[in-house]
Coordinates of C-alpha atoms in Angstrom, one line a residue:
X1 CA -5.4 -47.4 24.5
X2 CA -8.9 -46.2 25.1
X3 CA -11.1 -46.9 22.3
X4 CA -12.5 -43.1 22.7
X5 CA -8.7 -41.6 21.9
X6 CA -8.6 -39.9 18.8
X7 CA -7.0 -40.9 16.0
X8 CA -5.4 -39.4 12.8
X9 CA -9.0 -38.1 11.1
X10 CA -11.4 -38.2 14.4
X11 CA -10.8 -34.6 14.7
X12 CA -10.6 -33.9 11.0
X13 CA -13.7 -35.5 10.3
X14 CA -15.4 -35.8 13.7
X15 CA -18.8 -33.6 15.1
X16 CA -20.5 -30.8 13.5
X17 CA -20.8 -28.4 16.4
X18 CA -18.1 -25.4 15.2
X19 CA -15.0 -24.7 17.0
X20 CA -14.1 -22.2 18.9
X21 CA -12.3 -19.5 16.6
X22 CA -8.9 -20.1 17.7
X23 CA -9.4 -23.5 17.9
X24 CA -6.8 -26.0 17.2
X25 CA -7.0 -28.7 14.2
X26 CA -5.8 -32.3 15.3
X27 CA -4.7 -35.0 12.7
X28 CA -1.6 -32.9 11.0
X29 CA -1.4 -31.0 7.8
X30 CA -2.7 -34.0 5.9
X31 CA -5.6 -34.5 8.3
X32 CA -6.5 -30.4 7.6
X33 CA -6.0 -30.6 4.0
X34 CA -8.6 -33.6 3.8
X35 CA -11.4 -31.6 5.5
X36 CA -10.5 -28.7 3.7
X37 CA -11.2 -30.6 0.6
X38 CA -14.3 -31.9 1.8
X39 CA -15.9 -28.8 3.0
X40 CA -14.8 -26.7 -0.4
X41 CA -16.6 -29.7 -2.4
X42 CA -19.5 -29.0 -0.1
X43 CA -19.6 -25.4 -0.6
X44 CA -19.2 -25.3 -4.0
X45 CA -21.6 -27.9 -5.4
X46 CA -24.7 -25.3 -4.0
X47 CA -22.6 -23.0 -6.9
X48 CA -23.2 -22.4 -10.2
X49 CA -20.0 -22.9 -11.2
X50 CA -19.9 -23.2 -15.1
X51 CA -16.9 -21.7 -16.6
X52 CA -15.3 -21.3 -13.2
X53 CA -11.4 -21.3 -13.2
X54 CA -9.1 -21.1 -10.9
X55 CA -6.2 -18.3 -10.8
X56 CA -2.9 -18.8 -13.0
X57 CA -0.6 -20.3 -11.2
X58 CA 2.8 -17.6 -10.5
X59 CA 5.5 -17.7 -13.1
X60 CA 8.2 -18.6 -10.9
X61 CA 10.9 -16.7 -13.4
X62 CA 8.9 -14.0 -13.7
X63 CA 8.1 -13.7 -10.1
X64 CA 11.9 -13.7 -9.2
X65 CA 12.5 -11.2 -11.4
X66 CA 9.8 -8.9 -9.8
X67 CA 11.5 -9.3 -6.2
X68 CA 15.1 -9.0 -7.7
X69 CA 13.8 -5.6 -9.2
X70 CA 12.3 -4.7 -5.8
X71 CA 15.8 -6.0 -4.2
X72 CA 17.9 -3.8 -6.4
X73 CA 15.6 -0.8 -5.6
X74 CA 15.9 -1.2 -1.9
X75 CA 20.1 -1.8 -2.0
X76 CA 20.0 1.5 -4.2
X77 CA 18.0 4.0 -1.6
X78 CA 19.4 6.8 -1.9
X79 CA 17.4 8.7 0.9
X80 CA 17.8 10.4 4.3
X81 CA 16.4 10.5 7.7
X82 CA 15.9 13.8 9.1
X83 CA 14.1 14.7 12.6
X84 CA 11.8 17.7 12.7
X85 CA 11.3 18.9 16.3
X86 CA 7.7 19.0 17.5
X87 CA 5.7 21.9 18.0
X88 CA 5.2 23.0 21.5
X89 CA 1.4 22.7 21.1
X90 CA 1.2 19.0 19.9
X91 CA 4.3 18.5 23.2
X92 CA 1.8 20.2 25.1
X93 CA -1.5 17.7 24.3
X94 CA 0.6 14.8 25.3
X95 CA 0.0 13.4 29.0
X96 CA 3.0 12.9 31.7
X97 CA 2.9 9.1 30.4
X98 CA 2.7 10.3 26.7
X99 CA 5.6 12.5 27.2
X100 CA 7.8 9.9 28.5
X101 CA 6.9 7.0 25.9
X102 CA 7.4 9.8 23.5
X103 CA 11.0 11.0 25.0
X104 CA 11.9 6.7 25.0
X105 CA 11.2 6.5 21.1
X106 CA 13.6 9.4 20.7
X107 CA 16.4 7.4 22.1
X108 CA 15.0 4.4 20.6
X109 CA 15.0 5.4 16.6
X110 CA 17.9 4.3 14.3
X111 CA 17.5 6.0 11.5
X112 CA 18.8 3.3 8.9
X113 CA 16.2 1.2 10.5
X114 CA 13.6 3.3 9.1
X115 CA 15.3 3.7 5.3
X116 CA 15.6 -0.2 4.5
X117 CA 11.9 -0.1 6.0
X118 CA 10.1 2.3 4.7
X119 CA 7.5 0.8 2.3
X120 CA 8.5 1.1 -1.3
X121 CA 6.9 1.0 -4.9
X122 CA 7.8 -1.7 -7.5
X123 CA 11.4 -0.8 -8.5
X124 CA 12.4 -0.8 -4.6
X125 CA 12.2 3.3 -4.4
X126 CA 10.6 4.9 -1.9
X127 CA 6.7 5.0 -1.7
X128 CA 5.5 8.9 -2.8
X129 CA 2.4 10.7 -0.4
X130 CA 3.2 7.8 2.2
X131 CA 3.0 8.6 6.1
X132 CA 4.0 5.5 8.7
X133 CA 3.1 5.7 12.0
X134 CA 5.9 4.5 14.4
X135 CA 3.6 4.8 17.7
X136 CA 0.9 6.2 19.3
X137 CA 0.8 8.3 22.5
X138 CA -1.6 9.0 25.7
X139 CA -3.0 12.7 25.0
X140 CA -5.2 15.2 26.7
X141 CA -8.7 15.4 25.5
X142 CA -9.6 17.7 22.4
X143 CA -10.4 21.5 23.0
X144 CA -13.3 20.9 20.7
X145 CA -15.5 18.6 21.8
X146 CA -17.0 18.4 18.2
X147 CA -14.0 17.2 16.2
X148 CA -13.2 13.8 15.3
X149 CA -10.4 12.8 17.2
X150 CA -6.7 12.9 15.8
X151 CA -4.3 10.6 17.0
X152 CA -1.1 11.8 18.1
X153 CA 2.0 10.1 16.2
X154 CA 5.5 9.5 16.1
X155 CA 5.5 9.2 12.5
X156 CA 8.1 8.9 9.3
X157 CA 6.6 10.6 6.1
X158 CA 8.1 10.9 3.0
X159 CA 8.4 12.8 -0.3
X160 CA 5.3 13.5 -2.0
X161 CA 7.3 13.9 -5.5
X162 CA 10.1 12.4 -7.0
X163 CA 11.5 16.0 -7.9
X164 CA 10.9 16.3 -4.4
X165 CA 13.9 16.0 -1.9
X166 CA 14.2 12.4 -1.0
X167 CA 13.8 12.9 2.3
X168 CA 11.7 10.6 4.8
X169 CA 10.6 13.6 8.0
X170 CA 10.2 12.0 11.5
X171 CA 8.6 13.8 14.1
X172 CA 5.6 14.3 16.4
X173 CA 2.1 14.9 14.2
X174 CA -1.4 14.7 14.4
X175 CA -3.1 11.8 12.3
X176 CA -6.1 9.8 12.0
X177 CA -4.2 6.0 12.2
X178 CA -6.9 4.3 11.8
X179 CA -6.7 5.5 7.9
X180 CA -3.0 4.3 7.3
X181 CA -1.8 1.1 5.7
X182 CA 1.6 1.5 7.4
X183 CA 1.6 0.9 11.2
X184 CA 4.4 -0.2 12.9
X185 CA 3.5 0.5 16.6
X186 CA 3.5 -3.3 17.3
X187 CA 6.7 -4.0 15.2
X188 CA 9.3 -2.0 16.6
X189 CA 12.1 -3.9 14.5
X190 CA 11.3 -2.0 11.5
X191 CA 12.6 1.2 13.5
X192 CA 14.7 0.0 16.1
X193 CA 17.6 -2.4 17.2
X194 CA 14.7 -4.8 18.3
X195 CA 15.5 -8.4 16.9
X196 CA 13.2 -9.2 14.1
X197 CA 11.1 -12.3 15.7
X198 CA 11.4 -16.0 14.2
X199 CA 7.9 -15.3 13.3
X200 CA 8.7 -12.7 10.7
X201 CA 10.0 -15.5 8.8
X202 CA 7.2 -18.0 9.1
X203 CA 6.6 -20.2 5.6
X204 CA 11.1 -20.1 5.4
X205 CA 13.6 -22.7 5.7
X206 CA 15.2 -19.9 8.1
X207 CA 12.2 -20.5 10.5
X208 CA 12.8 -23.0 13.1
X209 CA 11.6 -26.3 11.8
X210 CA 8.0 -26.9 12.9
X211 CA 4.5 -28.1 11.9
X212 CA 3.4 -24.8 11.9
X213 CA 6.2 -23.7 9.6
X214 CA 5.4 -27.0 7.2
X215 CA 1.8 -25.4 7.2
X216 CA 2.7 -22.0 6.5
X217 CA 5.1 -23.2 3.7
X218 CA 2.0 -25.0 2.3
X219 CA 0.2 -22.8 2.4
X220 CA 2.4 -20.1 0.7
X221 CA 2.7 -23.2 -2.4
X222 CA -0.9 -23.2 -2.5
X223 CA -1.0 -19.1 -3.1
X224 CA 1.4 -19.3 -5.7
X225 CA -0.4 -22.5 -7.7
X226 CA -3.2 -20.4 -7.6
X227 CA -4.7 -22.5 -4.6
X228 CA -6.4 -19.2 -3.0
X229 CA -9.2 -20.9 -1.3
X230 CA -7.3 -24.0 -0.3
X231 CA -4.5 -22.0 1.2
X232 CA -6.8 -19.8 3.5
X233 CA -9.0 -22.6 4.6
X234 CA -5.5 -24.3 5.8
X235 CA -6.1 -21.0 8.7
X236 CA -10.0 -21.5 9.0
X237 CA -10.0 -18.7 6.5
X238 CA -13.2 -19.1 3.9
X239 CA -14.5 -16.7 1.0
X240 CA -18.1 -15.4 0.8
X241 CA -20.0 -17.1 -2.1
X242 CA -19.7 -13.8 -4.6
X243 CA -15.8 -13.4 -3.8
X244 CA -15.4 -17.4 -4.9
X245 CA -17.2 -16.4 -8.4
X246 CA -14.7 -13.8 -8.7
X247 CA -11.9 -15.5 -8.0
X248 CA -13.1 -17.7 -10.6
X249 CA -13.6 -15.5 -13.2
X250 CA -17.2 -14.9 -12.8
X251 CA -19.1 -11.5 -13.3
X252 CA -21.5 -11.2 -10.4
X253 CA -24.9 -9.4 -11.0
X254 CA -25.5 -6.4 -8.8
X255 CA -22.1 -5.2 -9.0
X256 CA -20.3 -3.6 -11.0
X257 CA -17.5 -6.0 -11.7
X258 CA -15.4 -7.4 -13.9
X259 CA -11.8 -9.4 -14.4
X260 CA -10.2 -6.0 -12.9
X261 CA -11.8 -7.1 -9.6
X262 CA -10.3 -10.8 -9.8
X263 CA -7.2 -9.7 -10.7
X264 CA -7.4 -7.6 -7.3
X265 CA -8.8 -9.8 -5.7
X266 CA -5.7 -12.8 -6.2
X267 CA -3.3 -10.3 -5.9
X268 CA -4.2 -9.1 -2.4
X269 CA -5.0 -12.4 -1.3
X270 CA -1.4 -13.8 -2.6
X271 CA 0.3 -10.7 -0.6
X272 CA -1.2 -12.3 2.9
X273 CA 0.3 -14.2 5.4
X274 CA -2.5 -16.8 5.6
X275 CA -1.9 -17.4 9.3
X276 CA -2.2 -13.7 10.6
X277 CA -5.9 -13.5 9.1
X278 CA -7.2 -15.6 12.0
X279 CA -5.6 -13.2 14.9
X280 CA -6.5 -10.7 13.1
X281 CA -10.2 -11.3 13.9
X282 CA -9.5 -12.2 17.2
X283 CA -7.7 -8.8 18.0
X284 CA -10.4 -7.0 16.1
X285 CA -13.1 -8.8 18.4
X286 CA -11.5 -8.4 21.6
X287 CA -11.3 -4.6 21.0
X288 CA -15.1 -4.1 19.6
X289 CA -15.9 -6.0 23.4
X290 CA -13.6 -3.7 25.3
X291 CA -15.2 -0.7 23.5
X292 CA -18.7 -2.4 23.8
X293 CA -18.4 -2.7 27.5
X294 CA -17.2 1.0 28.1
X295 CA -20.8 2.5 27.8
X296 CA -24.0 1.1 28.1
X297 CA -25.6 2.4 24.6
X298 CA -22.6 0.9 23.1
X299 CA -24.1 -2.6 21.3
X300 CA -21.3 -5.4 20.1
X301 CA -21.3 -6.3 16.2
X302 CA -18.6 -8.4 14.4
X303 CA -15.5 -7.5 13.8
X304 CA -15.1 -6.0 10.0
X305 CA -11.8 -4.6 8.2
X306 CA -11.2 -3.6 5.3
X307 CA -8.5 -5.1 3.3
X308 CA -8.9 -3.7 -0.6
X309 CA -11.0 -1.1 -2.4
X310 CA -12.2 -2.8 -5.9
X311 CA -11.2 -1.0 -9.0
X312 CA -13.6 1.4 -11.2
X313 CA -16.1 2.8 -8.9
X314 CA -17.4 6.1 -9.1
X315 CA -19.9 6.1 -6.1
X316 CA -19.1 7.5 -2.6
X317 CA -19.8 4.2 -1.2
X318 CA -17.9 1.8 -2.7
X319 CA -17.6 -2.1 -2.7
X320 CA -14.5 -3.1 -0.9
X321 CA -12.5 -6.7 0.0
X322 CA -13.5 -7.7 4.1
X323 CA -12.5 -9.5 6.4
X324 CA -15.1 -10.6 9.1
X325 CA -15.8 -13.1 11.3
X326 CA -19.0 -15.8 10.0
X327 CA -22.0 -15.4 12.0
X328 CA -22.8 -19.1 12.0
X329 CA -19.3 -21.0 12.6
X330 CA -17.3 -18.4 13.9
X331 CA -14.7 -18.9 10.9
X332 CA -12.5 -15.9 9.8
X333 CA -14.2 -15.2 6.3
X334 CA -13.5 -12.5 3.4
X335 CA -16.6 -10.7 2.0
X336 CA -17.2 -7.8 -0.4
X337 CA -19.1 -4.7 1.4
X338 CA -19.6 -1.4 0.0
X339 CA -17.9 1.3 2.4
X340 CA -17.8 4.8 2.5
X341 CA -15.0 5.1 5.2
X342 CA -11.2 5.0 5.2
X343 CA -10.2 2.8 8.1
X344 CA -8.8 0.2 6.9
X345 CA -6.4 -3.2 8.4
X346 CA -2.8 -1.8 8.0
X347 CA -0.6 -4.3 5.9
X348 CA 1.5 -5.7 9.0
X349 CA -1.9 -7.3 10.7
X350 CA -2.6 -8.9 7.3
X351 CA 0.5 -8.9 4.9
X352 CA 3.6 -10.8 5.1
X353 CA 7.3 -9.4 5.3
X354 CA 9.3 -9.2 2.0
X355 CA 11.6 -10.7 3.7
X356 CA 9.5 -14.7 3.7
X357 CA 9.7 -13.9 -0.3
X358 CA 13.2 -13.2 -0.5
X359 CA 14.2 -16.3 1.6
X360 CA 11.8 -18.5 -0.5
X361 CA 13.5 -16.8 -4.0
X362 CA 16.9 -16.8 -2.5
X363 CA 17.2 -13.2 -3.2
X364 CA 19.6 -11.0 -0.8
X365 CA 20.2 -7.8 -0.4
X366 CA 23.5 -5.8 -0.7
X367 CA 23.6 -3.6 1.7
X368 CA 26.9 -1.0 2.8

């Protein structure tokens, strides 16, 4: 063999010119886990780190019962799927091709689809003041020219009360989607016969046995020892410098923090799917280049979407959880920003099913 092939660390340990940002990492999960340990002891020796602790690890008998509770809830819906027809105005702003993706969700639905999957508080009932987008469709241009544009939805909202009739309304509407946590426009086996992909199970023993399950799997341990950084950096994934002294307990001058925002901070990050964070830059990138290449005076900038608002803050702008894209390595990276907006990265770009926690618990649910 050439004395140039690479071995088990060359790629691990090898140049310092950055990857590409959906590069691969050669050398196994071992031969990732040894630079990852490397480049956090790197990062965090330029840190003031006294008094710096890392996250509780989960209570495994607690965290069962949580999901059992959640499981219970969700076998227990007692709710209903009703169709409300569309207005003929909103009909009449869709295009020929809206129309006739619109008519082909129609005949799609299935109804129970939408009751097991409609997102849920922590008992397992239905969500209140919750709106889910379903899909999105072609329209005419706005009348006014000087309103922000709506987007027009097939969407499933639900009760706004509990004394309200529990009752999830699907239907045509008008919407700004870029403000909702709950799209499903690119998972259509939340609301259809589709078959949920092998992906949707990634970090399982039902996933097909592969490296790149063993690394989700590891990195879904890591989460719950209280691992945060370790498990994202397993993705490429790295935290600011003021988002590792929170995690770690720290106060952080200039904001207005305090353990509220760590204990936000590990709970979001320990709802992820580790391994979607990366494409989720990607996709974010390739559409700020589209967009950026549609008009002249449009300039590119990094990608940036939001995750989390921090607790406690009174200001219109307020300091929220980030993901980005570094401007140095290319690296998917998680940064606080103060915002003033609502768009946000819906939970299925960013979050993984309830289904990878179930498997790992062995928790099932009855259903009739």
């Amino acid at each position: 063999m050439s004395s140039r092939a690479p071995d088990r660390s060359d790629a691990v340990l090898g140049g310092q010119n950055s990857p590409p940002r959906d590069a691969v990492v050669l050398g196994g999960l071992a031969g990732a886990e040894q630079k990852l340990a490397h480049e956090l002891r790197s990062r965090h020796q330029s840190i003031a780190t006294e008094g710096w602790k890392l996250p509780a690890p989960i209570d495994p008998v607690r965290e069962r019962g949580r999901l059992q509770l959640i499981a219970k809830g969700l076998s227990n819906r007692q709710i209903e799927c009703q169709f409300t027809e569309p207005s003929p105005y909103l009909l009449s702003r869709l295009t020929a091709r809206g129309r006739s993706d619109f008519d082909r969700d129609l005949s799609l639905l299935r109804m129970g689809q939408i009751v097991r999957n409609f997102p849920w508080d922590k008992t397992g009932r239905v969500a209140l003041k919750t709106a889910v987008v379903l899909n999105i469709y072609e329209k005419t241009p706005d009348p006014n020219p000087h309103s922000k544009e709506r987007d027009l939805c097939l969407a499933a909202i639900g009760p706004d009360r509990r004394s309200d009739e529990q009752i999830v309304k699907i239907g045509l509407t008008d919407l700004y989607a870029i403000d909702r946590n709950h799209r499903w426009e690119n998972c259509p086996w939340l609301w259809t016969d589709k078959d949920t992909p092998h992906t949707e199970l990634l970090g399982t023993n039902q996933h097909i046995a592969t490296p790149e399950n063993d690394r989700a799997m590891r990195s879904l341990s890591l989460l719950n020892e209280g691992k945060i950084e370790e498990a994202l950096g397993l993705y490429g994934v790295i935290l600011s410098t003021v988002l590792h002294q929170i995690l770690g307990g720290g106060i952080v001058k200039n904001y207005y923090s305090d353990l509220t925002w760590r204990d936000l901070l590990v709970d979001t990050l320990r709802q992820s799917a580790p391994w979607k964070l990366p494409q989720a830059v990607i996709d974010e990138a390739a559409r700020i280049d589209l967009w950026a290449s549609q008009k002249k005076s449009r300039k590119p900038r990094l990608p940036l979407l939001k995750l989390a608002l921090f607790p406690n803050q009174r200001y219109t702008h307020k300091t929220c959880l980030m993901l980005t894209e570094n401007i140095n390595d290319r690296h998917p990276q998680l940064i606080m920003q103060s915002s003033a907006i609502n768009d946000r990265l819906h939970h299925t770009a960013w979050k993984r099913s309830i289904s990878v926690d179930f498997a790992r618990y062995g928790i099932t649910i009855e259903t009739d």
